[in-house]
Coordinates of C-alpha atoms and ligand atoms in Angstrom, one line a residue:
M670 CA 56.3 48.5 -72.2
K671 CA 59.1 48.8 -69.7
I672 CA 59.8 52.9 -68.3
L673 CA 62.5 54.1 -66.3
I674 CA 60.8 57.3 -64.5
I675 CA 64.5 59.8 -63.3
G676 CA 63.5 61.5 -59.7
S677 CA 62.6 61.2 -56.5
G678 CA 59.4 63.8 -55.5
G679 CA 56.4 64.4 -55.9
R680 CA 56.0 65.1 -59.1
E681 CA 57.6 62.0 -59.9
H682 CA 55.1 59.9 -58.0
A683 CA 52.6 61.2 -59.5
L684 CA 54.0 60.5 -63.4
A685 CA 54.8 56.6 -62.2
W686 CA 51.2 56.5 -60.6
K687 CA 49.7 58.2 -64.1
I688 CA 51.7 56.0 -66.4
S689 CA 50.6 52.8 -64.6
Q690 CA 47.5 53.6 -65.8
N691 CA 48.4 52.4 -69.0
P692 CA 47.6 48.5 -69.7
S693 CA 51.1 47.9 -72.2
V694 CA 53.0 49.0 -69.2
K695 CA 54.4 46.2 -67.3
K696 CA 56.7 47.2 -65.6
I697 CA 58.3 51.0 -64.1
Y698 CA 61.3 51.6 -62.7
C699 CA 61.8 54.5 -60.6
A700 CA 65.4 56.1 -60.1
P701 CA 65.8 57.0 -57.7
G702 CA 62.1 57.1 -56.7
N703 CA 60.5 57.2 -52.8
G704 CA 58.7 55.9 -50.8
G705 CA 55.3 56.6 -52.4
S706 CA 56.7 55.2 -55.3
A707 CA 57.7 52.0 -53.8
L708 CA 53.7 51.9 -53.2
E709 CA 52.6 52.2 -56.3
D710 CA 51.0 49.7 -59.1
K711 CA 54.2 48.0 -61.3
C712 CA 56.7 50.2 -59.7
E713 CA 60.4 49.4 -58.3
N714 CA 62.6 51.8 -57.0
I715 CA 66.6 51.0 -58.4
N716 CA 69.5 53.5 -56.2
I717 CA 70.7 55.4 -59.6
L718 CA 71.2 58.7 -60.0
D719 CA 75.0 58.9 -62.3
I720 CA 73.7 59.6 -66.2
D721 CA 75.6 56.6 -67.3
E722 CA 74.9 54.2 -64.9
L723 CA 71.3 54.9 -66.1
L724 CA 71.7 54.8 -69.5
A725 CA 73.6 50.8 -68.9
F726 CA 70.2 50.1 -67.0
S727 CA 68.3 51.0 -69.7
K728 CA 70.5 49.3 -72.3
K729 CA 70.8 46.2 -70.8
N730 CA 66.8 45.6 -69.3
Q731 CA 65.3 47.0 -72.5
I732 CA 63.9 50.0 -71.5
D733 CA 60.7 51.4 -74.0
L734 CA 60.7 54.5 -73.0
T735 CA 62.6 56.8 -70.6
V736 CA 60.8 59.9 -68.7
V737 CA 62.7 62.6 -67.0
G738 CA 61.4 64.2 -63.9
P739 CA 64.0 67.3 -62.4
E740 CA 66.4 69.8 -64.7
E741 CA 69.0 68.8 -63.4
P742 CA 69.5 65.8 -65.7
L743 CA 68.2 67.4 -68.6
T744 CA 70.6 70.6 -68.6
K745 CA 73.7 67.8 -67.9
G746 CA 72.7 66.4 -71.6
I747 CA 70.9 63.3 -70.1
V748 CA 68.5 63.4 -73.5
D749 CA 71.7 64.1 -75.9
K750 CA 73.3 61.4 -74.4
F751 CA 70.4 58.6 -74.3
K752 CA 69.4 59.4 -78.0
S753 CA 72.9 59.1 -79.3
Q754 CA 72.6 55.7 -77.8
G755 CA 69.6 55.0 -80.0
L756 CA 66.9 55.4 -76.7
N757 CA 63.7 56.6 -76.9
I758 CA 64.1 59.5 -73.8
F759 CA 61.4 62.1 -73.2
G760 CA 62.9 65.6 -72.7
P761 CA 64.3 68.2 -74.3
A762 CA 68.0 67.9 -75.9
L763 CA 71.1 69.9 -74.3
S764 CA 70.1 73.2 -76.5
G765 CA 66.5 73.6 -75.1
A766 CA 67.1 72.9 -71.3
K767 CA 69.3 76.2 -71.6
L768 CA 66.2 77.4 -72.3
E769 CA 65.8 77.1 -68.3
G770 CA 69.5 76.3 -67.2
S771 CA 70.3 79.9 -68.5
K772 CA 68.4 83.1 -67.3
V773 CA 70.5 85.1 -69.2
Y774 CA 70.1 82.4 -72.2
A775 CA 66.0 82.7 -71.5
K776 CA 66.0 86.4 -71.9
D777 CA 67.7 86.9 -74.8
F778 CA 66.1 84.0 -76.2
M779 CA 62.7 85.7 -75.4
K780 CA 64.0 89.0 -76.8
K781 CA 64.7 87.7 -80.1
Y782 CA 61.4 86.0 -80.8
G783 CA 59.7 89.0 -79.4
V784 CA 58.2 87.2 -75.9
K785 CA 56.4 89.6 -74.2
T786 CA 58.6 89.8 -70.7
A787 CA 59.8 92.2 -68.4
A788 CA 62.3 94.7 -69.1
Y789 CA 66.0 93.4 -68.6
E790 CA 70.0 94.0 -68.8
S791 CA 72.6 91.3 -67.9
F792 CA 75.8 91.4 -66.3
K793 CA 79.4 89.5 -66.4
E794 CA 80.9 91.8 -63.8
A795 CA 79.6 93.1 -60.9
S796 CA 81.3 96.5 -61.4
S797 CA 78.9 97.5 -63.6
A798 CA 75.6 95.6 -62.3
L799 CA 77.0 98.0 -59.2
Q800 CA 77.2 100.9 -61.5
Y801 CA 73.8 100.3 -63.1
I802 CA 72.1 99.2 -60.2
K803 CA 72.7 103.5 -58.7
N804 CA 69.6 104.6 -61.3
C805 CA 67.3 102.2 -60.9
E806 CA 63.7 102.5 -59.7
Y807 CA 63.0 99.8 -57.1
P808 CA 61.9 97.2 -56.8
I809 CA 64.1 95.1 -58.6
V810 CA 64.1 91.9 -59.2
I811 CA 67.7 90.2 -59.5
K812 CA 68.0 86.8 -61.2
A813 CA 71.0 84.2 -61.2
D814 CA 72.1 82.9 -64.1
G815 CA 72.3 79.6 -63.2
L816 CA 70.5 76.8 -61.6
A817 CA 70.0 77.8 -58.0
A818 CA 67.5 75.8 -56.3
G819 CA 64.7 78.1 -56.2
K820 CA 66.7 80.6 -54.5
G821 CA 69.0 82.4 -56.6
V822 CA 65.7 85.2 -57.3
V823 CA 65.2 88.2 -55.1
I824 CA 63.0 91.1 -55.2
C825 CA 65.4 94.1 -54.2
D826 CA 63.0 97.2 -52.6
N827 CA 66.2 99.6 -52.9
Q828 CA 69.7 99.8 -54.2
A829 CA 71.4 98.3 -50.4
M830 CA 69.7 95.4 -51.2
A831 CA 70.7 95.0 -54.6
E832 CA 74.5 95.8 -53.7
E833 CA 73.9 93.4 -51.0
T834 CA 72.6 90.7 -53.5
I835 CA 75.4 91.4 -56.0
N836 CA 77.7 90.6 -53.4
A837 CA 76.3 87.8 -52.4
F838 CA 76.2 86.2 -56.5
M839 CA 78.9 88.0 -57.8
L840 CA 81.7 88.5 -55.4
E841 CA 81.0 85.8 -52.9
D842 CA 79.8 83.5 -55.5
I843 CA 76.8 82.1 -53.1
F844 CA 75.6 79.5 -55.4
K845 CA 78.9 78.0 -57.2
G846 CA 78.9 79.3 -60.2
S847 CA 75.2 79.9 -60.8
G848 CA 75.4 83.5 -60.0
K849 CA 78.5 84.8 -62.1
D850 CA 76.3 85.7 -64.1
I851 CA 72.9 87.6 -63.6
V852 CA 69.8 89.6 -65.0
I853 CA 68.6 92.9 -63.4
E854 CA 64.5 93.2 -64.6
E855 CA 62.0 95.5 -64.2
F856 CA 59.5 94.4 -61.4
L857 CA 56.2 93.1 -62.1
Q858 CA 53.0 93.4 -60.0
G859 CA 50.2 91.3 -60.7
V860 CA 49.2 87.4 -60.6
E861 CA 50.9 85.1 -61.5
A862 CA 50.3 81.4 -63.3
S863 CA 51.8 78.3 -64.0
I864 CA 51.1 77.0 -67.7
L865 CA 52.5 73.8 -68.1
S866 CA 52.0 72.2 -71.8
I867 CA 53.8 69.7 -74.4
T868 CA 55.4 70.3 -77.2
D869 CA 56.9 68.0 -80.0
G870 CA 58.8 71.3 -81.4
E871 CA 56.1 72.0 -84.1
T872 CA 53.0 72.2 -82.1
I873 CA 52.8 73.9 -78.3
L874 CA 49.5 72.0 -75.7
P875 CA 49.3 73.9 -73.2
F876 CA 47.6 71.9 -70.0
I877 CA 45.1 73.0 -67.7
S878 CA 46.5 76.2 -66.1
A879 CA 47.2 76.3 -62.3
K880 CA 48.3 78.8 -59.3
D881 CA 51.9 77.0 -57.2
H882 CA 51.6 78.8 -53.5
K883 CA 55.6 79.0 -53.1
Q884 CA 55.9 80.5 -49.8
I885 CA 56.5 79.0 -46.8
L886 CA 53.9 80.5 -44.9
D887 CA 50.2 81.8 -44.9
G888 CA 49.1 85.1 -46.7
D889 CA 52.0 84.6 -49.1
K890 CA 54.5 85.3 -46.5
G891 CA 58.4 83.9 -45.5
P892 CA 60.6 82.3 -47.5
N893 CA 60.5 80.6 -50.5
T894 CA 60.1 76.7 -51.1
G895 CA 59.7 74.7 -53.4
G896 CA 55.6 75.0 -53.3
M897 CA 53.4 74.6 -51.1
G898 CA 49.8 74.1 -52.8
V899 CA 48.6 74.4 -55.7
I900 CA 45.1 75.1 -57.0
A901 CA 44.3 73.9 -60.8
P902 CA 42.7 75.7 -62.9
N903 CA 44.3 79.0 -62.0
P904 CA 41.0 81.1 -61.4
Y905 CA 42.1 84.0 -63.0
V906 CA 43.4 82.2 -66.3
N907 CA 40.1 83.2 -67.9
E908 CA 40.1 82.8 -71.9
E909 CA 41.2 86.4 -72.4
V910 CA 44.3 86.1 -70.6
M911 CA 44.9 82.5 -72.3
K912 CA 44.6 84.5 -75.9
D913 CA 47.1 87.4 -74.7
F914 CA 49.1 84.1 -73.4
N915 CA 48.9 82.3 -76.8
I916 CA 49.7 85.7 -78.8
N917 CA 52.4 86.8 -76.9
V918 CA 53.6 84.0 -75.0
V919 CA 52.9 80.6 -77.0
E920 CA 53.7 81.9 -80.7
P921 CA 56.7 83.5 -80.7
T922 CA 58.3 80.8 -78.7
L923 CA 57.1 78.1 -80.7
R924 CA 58.6 80.4 -83.6
G925 CA 62.0 80.2 -81.5
L926 CA 62.1 76.8 -81.2
K927 CA 61.8 75.9 -84.5
A928 CA 64.0 78.7 -85.8
E929 CA 66.8 77.6 -83.3
N930 CA 66.3 74.4 -84.7
M931 CA 65.9 72.5 -81.0
D932 CA 65.3 69.2 -80.7
F933 CA 62.8 70.0 -78.4
K934 CA 60.4 67.2 -77.7
G935 CA 59.2 67.1 -74.1
I936 CA 57.5 69.8 -71.6
I937 CA 58.0 73.7 -71.8
F938 CA 56.7 74.8 -68.5
F939 CA 55.7 79.1 -68.7
G940 CA 55.7 81.2 -65.3
I941 CA 53.8 83.6 -65.9
M942 CA 52.3 86.9 -64.7
I943 CA 48.7 88.2 -65.5
T944 CA 49.1 92.4 -65.1
S945 CA 47.4 95.1 -65.6
K946 CA 49.3 96.0 -68.9
G947 CA 49.2 92.1 -70.1
T948 CA 50.6 88.7 -69.6
Y949 CA 54.2 88.1 -69.0
L950 CA 57.0 85.5 -69.4
L951 CA 58.6 85.3 -66.2
E952 CA 60.5 81.9 -66.9
Y953 CA 60.6 78.8 -68.8
N954 CA 61.4 75.7 -67.0
V955 CA 61.8 72.7 -69.5
R956 CA 60.2 70.2 -67.0
L957 CA 57.3 69.7 -64.7
G958 CA 56.5 71.6 -61.8
D959 CA 56.3 70.2 -58.3
P960 CA 53.8 70.4 -57.1
E961 CA 51.4 71.3 -60.2
T962 CA 52.0 67.8 -61.5
Q963 CA 50.3 66.3 -58.8
A964 CA 47.4 68.6 -58.8
I965 CA 47.2 68.7 -63.2
L966 CA 47.9 65.3 -63.7
S967 CA 45.0 64.2 -61.8
L968 CA 42.7 66.7 -63.5
M969 CA 43.8 64.6 -66.8
K970 CA 41.6 62.4 -68.6
N971 CA 44.2 61.6 -71.4
D972 CA 46.2 58.6 -70.9
L973 CA 50.0 60.3 -70.2
L974 CA 52.0 57.3 -71.6
E975 CA 49.4 57.6 -75.4
L976 CA 50.2 61.5 -75.0
I977 CA 53.9 61.2 -74.6
E978 CA 54.5 58.7 -77.6
T979 CA 52.3 61.4 -79.8
C980 CA 55.0 64.1 -78.9
L981 CA 57.9 61.8 -79.7
E982 CA 56.0 61.1 -82.8
G983 CA 55.5 64.6 -83.7
N984 CA 52.2 64.0 -83.9
L985 CA 50.7 66.6 -81.3
S986 CA 48.9 69.3 -83.9
S987 CA 46.1 66.7 -84.0
Y988 CA 45.7 65.7 -80.0
K989 CA 43.0 66.7 -77.8
L990 CA 43.9 67.3 -74.5
Q991 CA 40.9 66.3 -71.8
W992 CA 40.2 67.5 -68.8
K993 CA 37.7 67.0 -66.0
S994 CA 35.0 69.0 -65.0
K995 CA 36.5 69.5 -62.3
S996 CA 38.8 71.1 -60.0
A997 CA 42.1 70.2 -57.6
C998 CA 43.4 71.3 -54.6
C999 CA 46.9 70.1 -53.5
V1000 CA 47.9 70.9 -50.5
V1001 CA 51.9 70.1 -49.3
A1002 CA 52.1 68.7 -45.9
A1003 CA 55.9 69.8 -44.6
S1004 CA 58.3 69.1 -41.7
S1005 CA 58.2 71.7 -39.8
G1006 CA 61.2 74.4 -40.1
Y1007 CA 61.5 73.3 -43.6
P1008 CA 63.0 75.3 -46.1
G1009 CA 65.5 75.2 -42.7
I1010 CA 66.4 72.8 -40.2
Y1011 CA 63.7 70.1 -39.1
E1012 CA 63.8 66.6 -38.0
K1013 CA 62.9 63.7 -40.2
G1014 CA 62.4 59.9 -39.2
F1015 CA 58.8 60.3 -38.0
P1016 CA 56.4 57.9 -39.4
I1017 CA 53.6 58.5 -41.5
N1018 CA 49.8 57.5 -41.2
I1019 CA 46.9 57.9 -43.8
E1020 CA 43.8 56.4 -43.0
K1021 CA 42.3 53.6 -45.2
S1022 CA 39.4 55.5 -45.9
L1023 CA 40.7 58.4 -47.2
K1024 CA 39.4 59.7 -50.9
G1025 CA 42.2 61.8 -51.9
K1026 CA 45.2 60.9 -53.7
V1027 CA 48.5 61.3 -51.7
F1028 CA 51.7 61.6 -53.4
I1029 CA 55.0 61.0 -51.1
A1030 CA 57.8 63.4 -51.7
G1031 CA 60.4 63.1 -48.6
A1032 CA 59.5 59.9 -47.1
E1033 CA 60.7 56.2 -47.7
L1034 CA 59.3 52.9 -47.4
K1035 CA 61.3 50.7 -44.4
N1036 CA 59.9 47.1 -43.2
N1037 CA 56.7 48.7 -44.9
V1038 CA 56.5 51.7 -43.0
L1039 CA 56.4 54.9 -44.5
K1040 CA 58.9 57.1 -42.6
T1041 CA 59.6 61.1 -43.1
T1042 CA 63.5 62.0 -44.7
G1043 CA 62.8 64.9 -46.2
G1044 CA 61.2 68.5 -46.5
R1045 CA 58.8 68.7 -48.2
V1046 CA 56.7 65.0 -47.3
L1047 CA 54.0 64.5 -49.4
S1048 CA 50.6 66.6 -51.0
L1049 CA 47.1 65.3 -51.0
V1050 CA 45.2 65.7 -53.4
S1051 CA 41.2 66.2 -53.4
L1052 CA 39.2 67.6 -56.4
G1053 CA 35.7 69.2 -56.8
D1054 CA 33.1 70.2 -58.9
N1055 CA 34.5 73.9 -58.0
L1056 CA 37.5 75.7 -56.1
E1057 CA 35.8 76.4 -52.9
E1058 CA 34.6 72.2 -53.0
A1059 CA 38.2 71.0 -53.9
K1060 CA 39.7 73.2 -51.0
S1061 CA 37.8 72.3 -48.4
N1062 CA 37.7 68.5 -49.7
A1063 CA 41.5 69.1 -49.7
Y1064 CA 41.6 70.7 -46.0
K1065 CA 38.9 68.1 -44.7
E1066 CA 40.6 64.9 -45.8
L1067 CA 44.2 66.6 -44.5
K1068 CA 43.1 65.4 -41.0
E1069 CA 43.4 61.6 -42.1
V1070 CA 47.3 62.0 -42.6
N1071 CA 49.4 62.6 -40.1
F1072 CA 53.1 62.1 -38.9
E1073 CA 54.7 64.3 -35.7
N1074 CA 56.0 68.2 -37.1
M1075 CA 53.6 67.9 -40.2
Y1076 CA 52.9 71.6 -41.4
Y1077 CA 51.0 72.4 -44.2
R1078 CA 49.5 76.2 -45.3
S1079 CA 45.8 76.6 -44.9
D1080 CA 45.2 79.0 -47.7
I1081 CA 46.2 77.4 -50.1
G1082 CA 43.6 78.1 -53.2
V1083 CA 43.2 81.8 -51.5
M1084 CA 44.8 84.4 -54.3
H1085 CA 46.9 87.1 -52.5
S1086 CA 48.4 89.3 -55.4
Ligands
AMP2204 P1 61.6 82.7 -61.7 O1 62.5 82.2 -60.9 O2 62.5 83.6 -62.9 O3 59.9 82.5 -61.9 O4 61.1 84.3 -60.3 C1 61.0 83.4 -58.7 C2 60.1 83.9 -58.2 O5 60.3 85.2 -57.9 C3 58.6 84.1 -59.1 O6 57.3 82.9 -59.4 C4 58.0 85.2 -58.8 O7 57.4 85.6 -57.6 C5 59.0 86.1 -58.9 N1 59.7 87.1 -59.6 C6 60.1 86.4 -60.9 N2 60.6 87.7 -61.9 C7 60.1 88.7 -61.4 C8 59.3 90.1 -61.7 N3 59.8 90.8 -63.0 N4 58.1 90.6 -60.9 C9 57.7 90.3 -59.7 N5 58.3 89.0 -59.8 C10 59.3 88.2 -60.4
LIG2205 N1 56.3 74.8 -58.5 C1 57.2 75.6 -59.2 C2 58.0 74.7 -60.7 O1 58.3 73.6 -60.1 O2 58.9 75.2 -60.3

């Protein structure tokens, strides 16, 4: 089989690594991929970003399956385009991608189908939003409707901050259209978990739970990033939470997917908040998380290609996911200065003796040397018999990876609620 993987991050490197393990895979094209996918077995990077060009490439090269990593091509309708030309692609059509592409749509969907979520109001006019915040109990959470590269959610502690946020999103239009509409919602206190799942539209199969660490500094301080590290499973996601999550989030979501006739064969990723009043859904994503994927695929025993094919055939109901009885700790190494300004172009050294798996994100391969090109440069995943062992292995093994200006959090796996 010939596979095309779209995207350039650590998540896509992990997808290439895992899919290449299937013996029927002869070739994987990564568009555009990165220095890590360039080094992976059977993989070749191709420098194509445009959806129509990707489609032409898939036809010309008789690609058997396309796997989409990031949300952007999904919300631009790549799945609808590929399918209309008879091409096999894994991911939701536009109708499903809206669950991530529009927060207003997602919240209305949750309300319509009874998914437990924070109380909210949505606004199209700044004047009504500014009026509304006069009578709120603080803190409140303000969310830009559209995609905003992880920067579209602000927790506002008081009215002045809420006013500033509404002005920036709706009037100054800092997200170039994505913040024209907003959601204002109730602030929930609790512990977050990422539950990535696969769905064929008839069944939702949750993967092992994970815990992302979104902020740049230890102790969950500083600005949000794409994710600085992950542990899996998430120690707070016990049987009771899973039961609550199934009843209040998964089942109503599935009812909605069916009722809306969404052509949804892909990933549905639930960002949840576990509170003293039960489990709430914060958001849907319609693609794998980064760096959740690096940790989760390291624990998955199943063959990923076989799982995707079963999903595309609509046969997930009889499929059994299997996980290693281990914990994973994934620590992201970033360029110092990220998520602000940082220097790049530094060579990366990885000792041959390294036991954990390095997934490259922001680095290119030039003359056989990996050089930093991005903010999040790489992630290291280590396993252990339990969380403590996985954490201690990850930090021990990270000493065997280095580049100038390397920065990482030293508390991945410590839970700050
Ligand atoms: P979202 O993109 O909706 O997941 O929001 C990004 C982050 O903002 C989440 O991971 C939470 O940390 C935080 N957040 C979002 N909604 C809420 C809420 N209603 N209450 C508290 N924190 C929230
Ligand atoms: N790590 C969070 C995300 O991928 O959205």
